[in-house]
PDB file of C-alpha atoms in Angstrom:
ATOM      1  CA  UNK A 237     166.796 168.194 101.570  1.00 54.00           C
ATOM      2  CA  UNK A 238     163.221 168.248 102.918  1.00 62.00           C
ATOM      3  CA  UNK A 239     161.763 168.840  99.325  1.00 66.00           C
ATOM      4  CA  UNK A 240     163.605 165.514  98.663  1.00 64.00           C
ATOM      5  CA  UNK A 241     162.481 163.313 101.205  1.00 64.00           C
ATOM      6  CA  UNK A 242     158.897 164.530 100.790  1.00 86.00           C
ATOM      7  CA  UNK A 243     159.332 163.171  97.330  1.00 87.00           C
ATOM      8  CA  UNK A 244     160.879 159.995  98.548  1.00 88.00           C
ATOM      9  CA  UNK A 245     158.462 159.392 101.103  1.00 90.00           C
ATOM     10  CA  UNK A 246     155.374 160.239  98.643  1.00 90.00           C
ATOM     11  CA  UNK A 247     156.898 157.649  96.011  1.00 93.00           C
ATOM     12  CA  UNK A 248     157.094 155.224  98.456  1.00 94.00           C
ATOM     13  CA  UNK A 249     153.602 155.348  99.795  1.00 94.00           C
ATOM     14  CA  UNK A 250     152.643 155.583  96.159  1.00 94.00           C
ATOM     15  CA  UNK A 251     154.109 152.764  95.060  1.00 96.00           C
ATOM     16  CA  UNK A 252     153.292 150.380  98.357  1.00 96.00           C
ATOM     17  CA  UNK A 253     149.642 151.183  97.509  1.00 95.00           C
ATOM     18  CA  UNK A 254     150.006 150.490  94.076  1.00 95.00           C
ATOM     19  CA  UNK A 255     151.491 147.221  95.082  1.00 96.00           C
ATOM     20  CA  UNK A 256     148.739 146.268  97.834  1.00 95.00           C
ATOM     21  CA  UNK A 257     145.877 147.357  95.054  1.00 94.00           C
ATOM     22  CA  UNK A 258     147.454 144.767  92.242  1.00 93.00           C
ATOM     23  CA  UNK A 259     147.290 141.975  95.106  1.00 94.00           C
ATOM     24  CA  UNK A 260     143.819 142.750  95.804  1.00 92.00           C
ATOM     25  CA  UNK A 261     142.563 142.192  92.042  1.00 88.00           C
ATOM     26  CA  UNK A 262     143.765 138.190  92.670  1.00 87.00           C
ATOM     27  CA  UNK A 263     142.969 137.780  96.595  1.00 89.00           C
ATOM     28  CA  UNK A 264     141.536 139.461  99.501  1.00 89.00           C
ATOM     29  CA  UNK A 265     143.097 141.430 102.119  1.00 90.00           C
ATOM     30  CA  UNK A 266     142.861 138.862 104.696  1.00 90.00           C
ATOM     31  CA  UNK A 267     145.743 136.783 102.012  1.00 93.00           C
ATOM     32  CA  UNK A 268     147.667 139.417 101.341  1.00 94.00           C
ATOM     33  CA  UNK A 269     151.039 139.832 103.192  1.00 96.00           C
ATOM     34  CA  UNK A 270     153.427 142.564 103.853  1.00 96.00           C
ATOM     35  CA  UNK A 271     155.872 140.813 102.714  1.00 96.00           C
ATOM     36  CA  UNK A 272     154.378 140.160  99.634  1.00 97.00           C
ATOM     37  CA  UNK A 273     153.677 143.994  99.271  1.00 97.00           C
ATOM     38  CA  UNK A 274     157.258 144.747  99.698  1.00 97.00           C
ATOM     39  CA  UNK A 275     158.717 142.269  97.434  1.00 96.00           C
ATOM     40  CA  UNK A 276     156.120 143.869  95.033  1.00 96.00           C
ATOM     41  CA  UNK A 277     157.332 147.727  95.526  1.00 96.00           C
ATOM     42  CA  UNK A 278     160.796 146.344  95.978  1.00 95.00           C
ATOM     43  CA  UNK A 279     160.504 147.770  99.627  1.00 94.00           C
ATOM     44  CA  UNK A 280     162.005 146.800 102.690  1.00 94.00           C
ATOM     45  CA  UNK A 281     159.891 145.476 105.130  1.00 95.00           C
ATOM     46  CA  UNK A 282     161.478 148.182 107.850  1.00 95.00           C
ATOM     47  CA  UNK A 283     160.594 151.316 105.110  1.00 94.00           C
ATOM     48  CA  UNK A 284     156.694 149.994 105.205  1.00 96.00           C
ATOM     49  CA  UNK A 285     156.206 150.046 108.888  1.00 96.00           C
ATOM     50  CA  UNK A 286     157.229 153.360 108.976  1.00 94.00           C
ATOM     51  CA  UNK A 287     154.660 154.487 106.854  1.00 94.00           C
ATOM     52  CA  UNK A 288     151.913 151.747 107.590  1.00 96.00           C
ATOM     53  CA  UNK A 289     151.125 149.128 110.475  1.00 96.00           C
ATOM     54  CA  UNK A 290     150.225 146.441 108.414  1.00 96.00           C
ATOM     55  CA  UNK A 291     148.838 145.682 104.869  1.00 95.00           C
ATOM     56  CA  UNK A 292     144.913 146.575 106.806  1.00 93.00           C
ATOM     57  CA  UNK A 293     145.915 149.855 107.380  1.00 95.00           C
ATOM     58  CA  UNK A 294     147.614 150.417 103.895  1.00 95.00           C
ATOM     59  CA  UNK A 295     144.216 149.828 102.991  1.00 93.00           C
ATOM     60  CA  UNK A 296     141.966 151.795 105.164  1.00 92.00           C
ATOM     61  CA  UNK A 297     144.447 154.994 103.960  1.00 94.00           C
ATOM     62  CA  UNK A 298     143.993 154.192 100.558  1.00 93.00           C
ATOM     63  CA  UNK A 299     140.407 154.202 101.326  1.00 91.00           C
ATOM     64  CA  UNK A 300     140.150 157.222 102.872  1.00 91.00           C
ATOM     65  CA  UNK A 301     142.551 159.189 100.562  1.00 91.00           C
ATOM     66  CA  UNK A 302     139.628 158.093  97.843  1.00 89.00           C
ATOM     67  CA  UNK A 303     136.518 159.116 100.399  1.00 87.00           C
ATOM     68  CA  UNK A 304     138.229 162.645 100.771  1.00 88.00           C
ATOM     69  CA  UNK A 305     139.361 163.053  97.542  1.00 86.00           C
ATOM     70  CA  UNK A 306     135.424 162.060  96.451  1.00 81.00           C
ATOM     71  CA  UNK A 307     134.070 164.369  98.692  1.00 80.00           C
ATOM     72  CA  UNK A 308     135.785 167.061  97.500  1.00 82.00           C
ATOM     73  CA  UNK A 309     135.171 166.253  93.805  1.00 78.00           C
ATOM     74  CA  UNK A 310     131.163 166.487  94.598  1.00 75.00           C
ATOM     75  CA  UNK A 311     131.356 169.209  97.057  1.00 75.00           C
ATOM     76  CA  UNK A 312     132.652 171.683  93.658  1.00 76.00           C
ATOM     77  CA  UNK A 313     129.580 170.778  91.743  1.00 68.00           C
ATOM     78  CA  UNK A 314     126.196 172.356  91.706  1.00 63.00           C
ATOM     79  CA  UNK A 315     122.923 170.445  90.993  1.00 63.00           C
ATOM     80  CA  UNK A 316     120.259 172.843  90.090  1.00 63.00           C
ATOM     81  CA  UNK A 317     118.282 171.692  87.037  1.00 57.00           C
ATOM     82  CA  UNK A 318     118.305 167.888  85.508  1.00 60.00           C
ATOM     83  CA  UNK A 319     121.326 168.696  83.136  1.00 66.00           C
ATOM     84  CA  UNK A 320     123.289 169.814  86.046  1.00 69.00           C
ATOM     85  CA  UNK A 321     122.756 166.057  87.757  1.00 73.00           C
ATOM     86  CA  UNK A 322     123.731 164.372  84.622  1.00 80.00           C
ATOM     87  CA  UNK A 323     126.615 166.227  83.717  1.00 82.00           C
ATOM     88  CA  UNK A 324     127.457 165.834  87.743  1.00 80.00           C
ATOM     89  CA  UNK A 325     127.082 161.850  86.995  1.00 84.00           C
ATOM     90  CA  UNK A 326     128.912 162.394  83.926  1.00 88.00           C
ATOM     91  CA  UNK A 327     132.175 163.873  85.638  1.00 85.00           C
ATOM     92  CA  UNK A 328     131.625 161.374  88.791  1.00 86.00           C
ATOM     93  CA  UNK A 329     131.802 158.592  85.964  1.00 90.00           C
ATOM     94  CA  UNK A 330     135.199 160.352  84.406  1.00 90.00           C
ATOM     95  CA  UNK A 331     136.568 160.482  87.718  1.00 87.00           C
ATOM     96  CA  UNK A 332     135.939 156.555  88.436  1.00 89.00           C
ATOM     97  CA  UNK A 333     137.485 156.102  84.954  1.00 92.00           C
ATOM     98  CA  UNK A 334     140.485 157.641  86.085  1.00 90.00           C
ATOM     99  CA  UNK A 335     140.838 155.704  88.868  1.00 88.00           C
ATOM    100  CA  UNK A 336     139.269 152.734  87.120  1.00 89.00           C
ATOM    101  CA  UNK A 337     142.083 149.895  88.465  1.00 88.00           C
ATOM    102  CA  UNK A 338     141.662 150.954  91.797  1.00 88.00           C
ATOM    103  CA  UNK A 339     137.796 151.608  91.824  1.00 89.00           C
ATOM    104  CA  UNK A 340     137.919 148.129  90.431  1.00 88.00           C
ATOM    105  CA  UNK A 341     140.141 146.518  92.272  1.00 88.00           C
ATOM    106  CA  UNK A 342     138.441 148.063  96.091  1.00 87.00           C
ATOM    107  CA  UNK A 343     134.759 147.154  94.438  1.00 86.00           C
ATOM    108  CA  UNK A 344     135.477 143.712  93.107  1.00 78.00           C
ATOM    109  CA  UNK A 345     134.629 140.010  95.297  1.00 68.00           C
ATOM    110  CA  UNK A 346     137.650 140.295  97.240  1.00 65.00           C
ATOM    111  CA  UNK A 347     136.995 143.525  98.676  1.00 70.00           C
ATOM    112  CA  UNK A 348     135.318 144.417 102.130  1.00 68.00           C
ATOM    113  CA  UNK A 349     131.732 145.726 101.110  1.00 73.00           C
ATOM    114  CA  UNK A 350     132.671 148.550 103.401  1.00 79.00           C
ATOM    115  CA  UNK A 351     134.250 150.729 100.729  1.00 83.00           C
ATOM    116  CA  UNK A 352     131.132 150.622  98.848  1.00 84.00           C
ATOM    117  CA  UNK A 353     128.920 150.974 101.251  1.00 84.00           C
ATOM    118  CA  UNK A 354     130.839 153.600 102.246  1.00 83.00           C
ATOM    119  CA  UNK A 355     130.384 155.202  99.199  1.00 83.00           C
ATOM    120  CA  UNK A 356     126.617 154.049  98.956  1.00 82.00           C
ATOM    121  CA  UNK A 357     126.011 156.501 101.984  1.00 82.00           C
ATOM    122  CA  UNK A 358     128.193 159.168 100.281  1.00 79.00           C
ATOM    123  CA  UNK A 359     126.243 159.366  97.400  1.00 78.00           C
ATOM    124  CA  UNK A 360     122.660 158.629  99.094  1.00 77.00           C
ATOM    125  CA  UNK A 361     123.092 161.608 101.170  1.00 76.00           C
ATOM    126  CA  UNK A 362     124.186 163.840  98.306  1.00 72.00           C
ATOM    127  CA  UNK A 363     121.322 163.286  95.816  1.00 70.00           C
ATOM    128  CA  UNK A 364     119.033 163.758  99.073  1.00 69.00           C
ATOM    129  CA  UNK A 365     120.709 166.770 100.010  1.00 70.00           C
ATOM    130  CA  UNK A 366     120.269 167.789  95.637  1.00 63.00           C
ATOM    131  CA  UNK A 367     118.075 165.626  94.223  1.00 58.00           C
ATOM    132  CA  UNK A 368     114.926 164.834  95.825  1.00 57.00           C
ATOM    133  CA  UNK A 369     111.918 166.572  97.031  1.00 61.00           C
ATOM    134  CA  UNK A 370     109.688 164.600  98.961  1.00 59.00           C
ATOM    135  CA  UNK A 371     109.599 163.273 102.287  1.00 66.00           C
ATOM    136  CA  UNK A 372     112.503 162.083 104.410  1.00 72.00           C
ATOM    137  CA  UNK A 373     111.367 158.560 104.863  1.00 75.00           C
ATOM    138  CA  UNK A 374     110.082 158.141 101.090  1.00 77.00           C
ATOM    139  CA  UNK A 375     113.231 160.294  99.928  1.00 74.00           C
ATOM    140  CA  UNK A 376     115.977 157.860 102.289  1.00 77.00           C
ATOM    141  CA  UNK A 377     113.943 154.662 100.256  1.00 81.00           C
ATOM    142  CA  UNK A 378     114.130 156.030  97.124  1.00 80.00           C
ATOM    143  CA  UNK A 379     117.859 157.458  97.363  1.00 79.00           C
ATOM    144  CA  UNK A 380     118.458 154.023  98.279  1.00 81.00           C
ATOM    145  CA  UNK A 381     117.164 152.233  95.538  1.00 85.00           C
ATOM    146  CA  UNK A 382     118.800 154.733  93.205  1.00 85.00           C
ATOM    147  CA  UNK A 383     121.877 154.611  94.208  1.00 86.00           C
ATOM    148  CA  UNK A 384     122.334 150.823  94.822  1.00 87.00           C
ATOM    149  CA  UNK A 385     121.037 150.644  91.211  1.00 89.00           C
ATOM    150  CA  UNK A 386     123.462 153.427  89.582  1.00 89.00           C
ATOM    151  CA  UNK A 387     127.002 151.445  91.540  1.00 89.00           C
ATOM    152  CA  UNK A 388     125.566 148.175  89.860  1.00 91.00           C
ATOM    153  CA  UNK A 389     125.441 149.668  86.936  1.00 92.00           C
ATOM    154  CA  UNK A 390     129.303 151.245  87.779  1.00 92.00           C
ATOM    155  CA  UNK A 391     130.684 148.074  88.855  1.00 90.00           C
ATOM    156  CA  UNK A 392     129.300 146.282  85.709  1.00 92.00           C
ATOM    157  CA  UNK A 393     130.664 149.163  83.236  1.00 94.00           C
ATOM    158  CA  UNK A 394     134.311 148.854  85.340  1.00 92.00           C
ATOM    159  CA  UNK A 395     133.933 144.777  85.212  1.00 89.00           C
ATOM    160  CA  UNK A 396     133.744 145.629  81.287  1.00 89.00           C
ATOM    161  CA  UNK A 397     136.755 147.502  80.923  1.00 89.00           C
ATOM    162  CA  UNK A 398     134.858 151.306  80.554  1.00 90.00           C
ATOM    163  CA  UNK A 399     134.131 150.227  77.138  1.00 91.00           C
ATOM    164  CA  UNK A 400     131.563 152.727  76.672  1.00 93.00           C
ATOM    165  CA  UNK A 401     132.252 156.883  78.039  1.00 94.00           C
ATOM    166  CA  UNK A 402     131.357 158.287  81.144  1.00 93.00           C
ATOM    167  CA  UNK A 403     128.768 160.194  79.222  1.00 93.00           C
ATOM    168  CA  UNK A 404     127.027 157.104  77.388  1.00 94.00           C
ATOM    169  CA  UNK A 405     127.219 155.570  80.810  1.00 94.00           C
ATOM    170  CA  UNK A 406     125.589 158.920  82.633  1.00 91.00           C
ATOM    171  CA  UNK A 407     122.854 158.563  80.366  1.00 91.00           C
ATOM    172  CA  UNK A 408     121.797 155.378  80.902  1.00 92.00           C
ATOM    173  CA  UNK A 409     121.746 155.368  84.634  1.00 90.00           C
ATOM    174  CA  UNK A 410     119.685 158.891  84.189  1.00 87.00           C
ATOM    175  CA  UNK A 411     117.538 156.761  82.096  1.00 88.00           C
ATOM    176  CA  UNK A 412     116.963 154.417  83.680  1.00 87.00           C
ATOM    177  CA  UNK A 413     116.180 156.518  87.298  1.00 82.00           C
ATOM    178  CA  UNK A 414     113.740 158.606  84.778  1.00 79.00           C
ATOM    179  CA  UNK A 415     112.181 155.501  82.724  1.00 79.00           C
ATOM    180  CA  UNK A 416     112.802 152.594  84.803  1.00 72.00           C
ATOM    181  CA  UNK A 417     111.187 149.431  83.258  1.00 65.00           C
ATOM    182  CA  UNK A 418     109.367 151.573  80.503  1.00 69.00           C
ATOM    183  CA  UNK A 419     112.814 152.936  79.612  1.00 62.00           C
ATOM    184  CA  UNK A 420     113.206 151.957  75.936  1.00 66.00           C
ATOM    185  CA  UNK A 421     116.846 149.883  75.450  1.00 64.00           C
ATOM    186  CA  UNK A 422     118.689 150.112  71.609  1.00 58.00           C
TER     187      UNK A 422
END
């Protein structure tokens, strides 16, 4: 009986966040209603409060689910050499591909920027803590610059529907951090 209402209970916060994320490709949070989540995951309004408080905090779970579940995706990967950042950047890119409606969705112009900079700071501190050697002020700069660079290039490849891999995409962000403006484009 437990076994079942585990199930139950994971289907229904599965399919309220599926609901909320579809809302948030047409409107912000601040628009969005319960009840218009509910009617969406044919849900009773009763059922969602006892998972959630309101459609904000729907959010900030779905939010953190991703933040752990990134975290733990990075934390099983070694960067020692060059080819062990891009093929890093390469399975971080497969990984946002497989998420790609709600990576979308939480990075698009009705989203809070704190999701991404959220993940700004995630992925800052791990290519300073892998990536660069040089001093801490120069290195917080540069990781800056990189980064905000690389989830431009992210949001642009998800605004265009992934049409090229993870690895075409991996390469061109790794060219472009090794080339920069003398980085030769086909």
């Amino acid at each position: 009986m437990t076994e079942k209402l585990d199930r139950r209970k994971k289907y229904t916060r599965m399919v309220l966040k599926d609901s909320l994320i579809n809302l948030l490709q047409y409107k912000p949070i601040s628009s969005v209603t319960v009840k218009e989540i509910c009617e969406k995951a044919d849900i009773n309004r009763s059922t969602f409060y006892t998972h959630y408080q309101d459609q904000t905090d729907l959010l900030t779970q779905i939010e953190e689910e991703f933040m752990e579940d990134l975290h733990r995706y990075l934390d099983a990967f070694s960067v020692e050499s060059e080819d062990d950042a891009l093929k890093t950047l390469e399975k971080l890119l497969e990984y946002i591909k497989d998420r790609k409606n709600m990576c979308q969705t939480l990075l698009n112009k009705h989203s809070d920027t704190k999701f991404e900079n959220r993940i700004i700071i995630i992925a800052r501190q791990f290519v300073m803590d892998h990536k660069i050697n040089m001093r801490s002020e120069e290195a917080a700069y540069l990781s800056s610059f990189l980064i905000s660079g690389a989830m431009q290039v992210i949001k642009d490849w998800l605004t265009n529907n992934t049409q090229q891999t993870p690895k075409q995409i991996a390469e061109m962000i790794d060219m472009f951090i090794h080339k920069g403006v003398n980085a030769k484009i086909h």
